[in-house]
Coordinates of C-alpha atoms in Angstrom, one line a residue:
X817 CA -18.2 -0.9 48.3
X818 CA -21.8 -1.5 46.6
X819 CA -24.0 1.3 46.6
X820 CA -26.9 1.1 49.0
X821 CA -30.2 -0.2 47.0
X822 CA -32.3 2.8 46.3
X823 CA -35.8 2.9 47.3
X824 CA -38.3 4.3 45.5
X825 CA -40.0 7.9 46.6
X826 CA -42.8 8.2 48.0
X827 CA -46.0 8.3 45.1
X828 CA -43.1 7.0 43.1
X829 CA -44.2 4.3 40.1
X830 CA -43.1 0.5 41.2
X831 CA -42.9 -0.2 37.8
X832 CA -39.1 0.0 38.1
X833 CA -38.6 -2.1 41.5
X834 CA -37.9 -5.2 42.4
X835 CA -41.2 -7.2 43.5
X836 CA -39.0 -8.9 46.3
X837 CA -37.0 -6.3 47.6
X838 CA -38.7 -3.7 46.4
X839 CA -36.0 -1.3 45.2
X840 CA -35.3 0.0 42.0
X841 CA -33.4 -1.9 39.3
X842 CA -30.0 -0.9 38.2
X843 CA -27.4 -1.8 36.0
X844 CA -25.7 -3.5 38.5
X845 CA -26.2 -6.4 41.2
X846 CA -29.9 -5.3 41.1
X847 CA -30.1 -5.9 36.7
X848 CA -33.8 -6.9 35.9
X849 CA -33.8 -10.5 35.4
X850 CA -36.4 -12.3 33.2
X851 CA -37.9 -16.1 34.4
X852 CA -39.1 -18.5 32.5
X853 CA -42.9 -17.6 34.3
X854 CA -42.4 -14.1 33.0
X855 CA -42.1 -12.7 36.2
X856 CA -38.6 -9.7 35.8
X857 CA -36.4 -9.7 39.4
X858 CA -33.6 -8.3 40.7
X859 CA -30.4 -10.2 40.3
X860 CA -29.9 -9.6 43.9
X861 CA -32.6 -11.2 44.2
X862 CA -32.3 -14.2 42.3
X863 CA -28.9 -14.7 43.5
X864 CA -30.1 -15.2 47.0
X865 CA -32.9 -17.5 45.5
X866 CA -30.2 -19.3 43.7
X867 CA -28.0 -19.9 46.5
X868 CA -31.1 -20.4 48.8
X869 CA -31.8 -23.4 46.4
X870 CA -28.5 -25.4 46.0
X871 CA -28.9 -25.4 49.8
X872 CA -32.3 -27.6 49.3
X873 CA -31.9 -30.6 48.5
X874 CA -35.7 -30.6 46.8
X875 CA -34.6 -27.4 44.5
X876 CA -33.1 -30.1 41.5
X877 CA -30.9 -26.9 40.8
X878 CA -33.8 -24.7 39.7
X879 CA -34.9 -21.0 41.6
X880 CA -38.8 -21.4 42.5
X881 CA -40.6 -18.1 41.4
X882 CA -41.4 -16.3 44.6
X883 CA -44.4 -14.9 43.5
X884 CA -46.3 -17.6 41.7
X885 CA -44.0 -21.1 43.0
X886 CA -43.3 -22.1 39.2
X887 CA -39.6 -23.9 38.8
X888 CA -36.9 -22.5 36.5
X889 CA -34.4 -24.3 34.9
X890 CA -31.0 -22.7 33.5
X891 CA -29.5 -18.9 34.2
X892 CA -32.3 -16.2 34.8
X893 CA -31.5 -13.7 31.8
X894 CA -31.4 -10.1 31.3
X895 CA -34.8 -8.2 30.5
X896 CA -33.1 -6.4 27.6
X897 CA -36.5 -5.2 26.1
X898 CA -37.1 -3.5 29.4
X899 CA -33.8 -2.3 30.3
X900 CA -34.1 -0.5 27.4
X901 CA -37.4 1.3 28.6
X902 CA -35.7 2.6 31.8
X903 CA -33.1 3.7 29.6
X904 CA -36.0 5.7 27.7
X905 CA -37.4 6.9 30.6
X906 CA -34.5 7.7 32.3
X907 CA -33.1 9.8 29.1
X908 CA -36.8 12.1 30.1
X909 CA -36.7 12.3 33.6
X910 CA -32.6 13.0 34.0
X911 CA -30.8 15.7 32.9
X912 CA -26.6 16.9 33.7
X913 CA -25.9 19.7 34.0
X914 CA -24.9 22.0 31.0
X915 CA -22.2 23.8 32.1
X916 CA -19.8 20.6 33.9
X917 CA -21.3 18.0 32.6
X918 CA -21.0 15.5 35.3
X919 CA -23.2 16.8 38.1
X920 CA -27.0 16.4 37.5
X921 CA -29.0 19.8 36.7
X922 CA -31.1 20.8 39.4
X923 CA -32.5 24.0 37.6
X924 CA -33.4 25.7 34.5
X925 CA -32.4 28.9 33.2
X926 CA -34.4 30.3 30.5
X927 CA -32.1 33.6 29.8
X928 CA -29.2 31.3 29.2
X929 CA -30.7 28.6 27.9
X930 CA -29.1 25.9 30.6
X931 CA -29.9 23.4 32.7
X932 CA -27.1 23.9 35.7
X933 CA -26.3 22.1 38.4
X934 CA -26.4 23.8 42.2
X935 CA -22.9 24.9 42.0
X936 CA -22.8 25.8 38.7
X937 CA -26.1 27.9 39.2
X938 CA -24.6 29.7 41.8
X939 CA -21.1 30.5 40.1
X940 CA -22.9 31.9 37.0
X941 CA -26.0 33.6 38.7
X942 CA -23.7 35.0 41.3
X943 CA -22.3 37.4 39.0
X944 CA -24.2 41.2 38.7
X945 CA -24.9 40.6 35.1
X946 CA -26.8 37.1 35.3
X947 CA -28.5 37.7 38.9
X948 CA -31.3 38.7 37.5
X949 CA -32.2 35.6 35.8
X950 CA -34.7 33.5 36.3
X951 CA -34.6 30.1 37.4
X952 CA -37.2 27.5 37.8
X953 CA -36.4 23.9 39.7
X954 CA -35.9 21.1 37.3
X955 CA -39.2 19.1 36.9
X956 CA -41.4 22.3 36.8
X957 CA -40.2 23.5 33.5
X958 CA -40.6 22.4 30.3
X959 CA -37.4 22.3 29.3
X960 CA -34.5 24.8 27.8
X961 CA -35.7 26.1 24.7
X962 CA -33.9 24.8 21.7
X963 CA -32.3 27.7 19.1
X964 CA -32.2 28.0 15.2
X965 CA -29.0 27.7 14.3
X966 CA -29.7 29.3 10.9
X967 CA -31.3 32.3 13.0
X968 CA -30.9 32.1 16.4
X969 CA -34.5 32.7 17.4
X970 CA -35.7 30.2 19.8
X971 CA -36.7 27.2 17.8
X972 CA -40.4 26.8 19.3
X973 CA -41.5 24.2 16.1
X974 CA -41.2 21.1 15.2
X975 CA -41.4 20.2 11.7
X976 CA -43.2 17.2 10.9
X977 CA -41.5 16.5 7.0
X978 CA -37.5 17.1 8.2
X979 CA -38.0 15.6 12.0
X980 CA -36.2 19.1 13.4
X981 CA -37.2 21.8 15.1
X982 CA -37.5 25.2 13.5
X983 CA -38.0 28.8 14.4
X984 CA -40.9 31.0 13.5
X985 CA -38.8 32.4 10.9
X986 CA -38.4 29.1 9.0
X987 CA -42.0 28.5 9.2
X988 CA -42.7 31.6 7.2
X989 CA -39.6 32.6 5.0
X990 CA -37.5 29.2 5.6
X991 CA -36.9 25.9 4.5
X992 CA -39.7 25.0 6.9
X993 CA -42.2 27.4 4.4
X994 CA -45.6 25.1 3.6
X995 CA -44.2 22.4 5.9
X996 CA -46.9 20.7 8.8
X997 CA -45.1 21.7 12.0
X998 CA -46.2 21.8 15.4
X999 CA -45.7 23.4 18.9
X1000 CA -42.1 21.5 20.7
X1001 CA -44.2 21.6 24.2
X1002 CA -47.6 20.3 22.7
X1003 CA -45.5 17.2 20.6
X1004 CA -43.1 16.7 24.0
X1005 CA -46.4 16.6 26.1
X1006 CA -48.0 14.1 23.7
X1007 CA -45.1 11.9 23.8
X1008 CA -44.8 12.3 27.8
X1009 CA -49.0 11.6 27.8
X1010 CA -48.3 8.6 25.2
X1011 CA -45.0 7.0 27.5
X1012 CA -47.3 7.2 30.7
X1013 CA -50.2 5.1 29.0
X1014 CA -47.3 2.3 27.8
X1015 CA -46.3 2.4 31.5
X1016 CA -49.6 2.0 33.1
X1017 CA -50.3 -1.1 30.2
X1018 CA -47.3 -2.7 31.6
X1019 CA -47.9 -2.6 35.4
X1020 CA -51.8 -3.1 34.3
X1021 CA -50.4 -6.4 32.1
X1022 CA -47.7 -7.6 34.5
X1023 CA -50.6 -7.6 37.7
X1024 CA -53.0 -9.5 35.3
X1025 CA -50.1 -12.1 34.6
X1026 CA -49.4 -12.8 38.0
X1027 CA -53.3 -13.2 38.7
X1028 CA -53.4 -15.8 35.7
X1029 CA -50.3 -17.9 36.6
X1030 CA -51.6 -17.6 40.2
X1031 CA -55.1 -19.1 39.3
X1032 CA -53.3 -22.0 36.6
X1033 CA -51.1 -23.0 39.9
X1034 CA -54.2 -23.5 42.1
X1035 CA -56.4 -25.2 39.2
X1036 CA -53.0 -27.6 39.9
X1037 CA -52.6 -27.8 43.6
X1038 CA -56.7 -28.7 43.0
X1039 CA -56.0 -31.3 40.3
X1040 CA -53.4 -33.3 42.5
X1041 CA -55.9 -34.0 45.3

């Protein structure tokens, strides 16, 4: 059985849903589709616009845009450049767990350096010697803490020339020496800040696209009278 469409949370972006059904796209039934006006829907969607049309005998075997009425001609194909930007943002927001690898993490362990799932969390923190860890709910932590494999300090840098992170101990007697790093968290909240913007530019340039072809089509419905 299909899973049920998932809705988006509440305060949630609906830059990933559907503009018709208004769920969020998968890699499934509801794929992001791309139309000839531009406009990206759910294959759902389009499917039932699709079958919707062969059932009209005015369709000429095209699927009429829903939200600005233009005609398309052909198979509606995937939106590869921005199934590949959920994929980014998804890699960001999602992590498994560390320890079984299949259930997502729902928490952070600093002391161990994890990101564990509930189960998980509570087999390892259960014992005496990790109960005293601390643990903060994924989403308000920064992250596990990379190591230095060549030292095993906690690898807080990031070094611009080499594109790896490094440990204060590469920085100053390292192969990191005289090299431009920079804080993990400051370059992680940079790209975070910088991923945002694109998104906002996107739902910013899809609304002003829908306001242009809405305008063209009425300059038409004007021009035919």
């Amino acid at each position: 059985m299909a899973a049920a469409p998932q809705r988006p949370a509440s305060g949630k972006s609906d830059s990933f849903t559907c503009p018709v059904c208004m769920t969020l796209y998968d890699k499934d039934a509801r794929v992001p589709m791309l139309l000839h006006c531009g406009h990206t829907l759910c294959g759902s969607c389009i499917a039932q616009i699709a079958s919707k049309s062969e059932q009209d005998a005015g369709s000429n075997g095209g699927v009429l845009c829903p939200l600005c009425r233009q005609q398309h001609k052909g198979p509606a194909q995937k939106n590869f450049a921005f199934i590949d930007l959920m994929a980014q943002v998804q890699s960001l927001t999602s992590r498994q767990c560390s320890d079984c690898a299949e259930a997502p993490a729902t928490v952070v362990c600093t002391q161990c350096n994890l990101s564990l799932c509930t189960s998980c969390d509570g087999a390892i923190h259960t014992r005496k010697a990790f109960s005293t860890h601390t643990r903060t709910p994924l989403g308000q932590d920064s992250g596990p803490v990379p190591v230095c494999e060549q030292h095993g300090e906690k690898a807080l840098l990031f070094c611009y020339e080499d594109k790896v992170t490094a440990c204060l101990l590469c920085k100053d007697f390292g192969p990191h020496k005289g090299h431009k790093l920079g804080l993990v968290k400051e370059i992680s909240d940079q790209y975070r800040e910088t991923l945002s913007h694109t998104l906002d530019q996107i739902t910013a340039l899809q609304v002003t696209s829908h306001a242009f072809l809405i305008a063209k089509q009425r300059r038409r419905g004007e021009r035919s009278y």
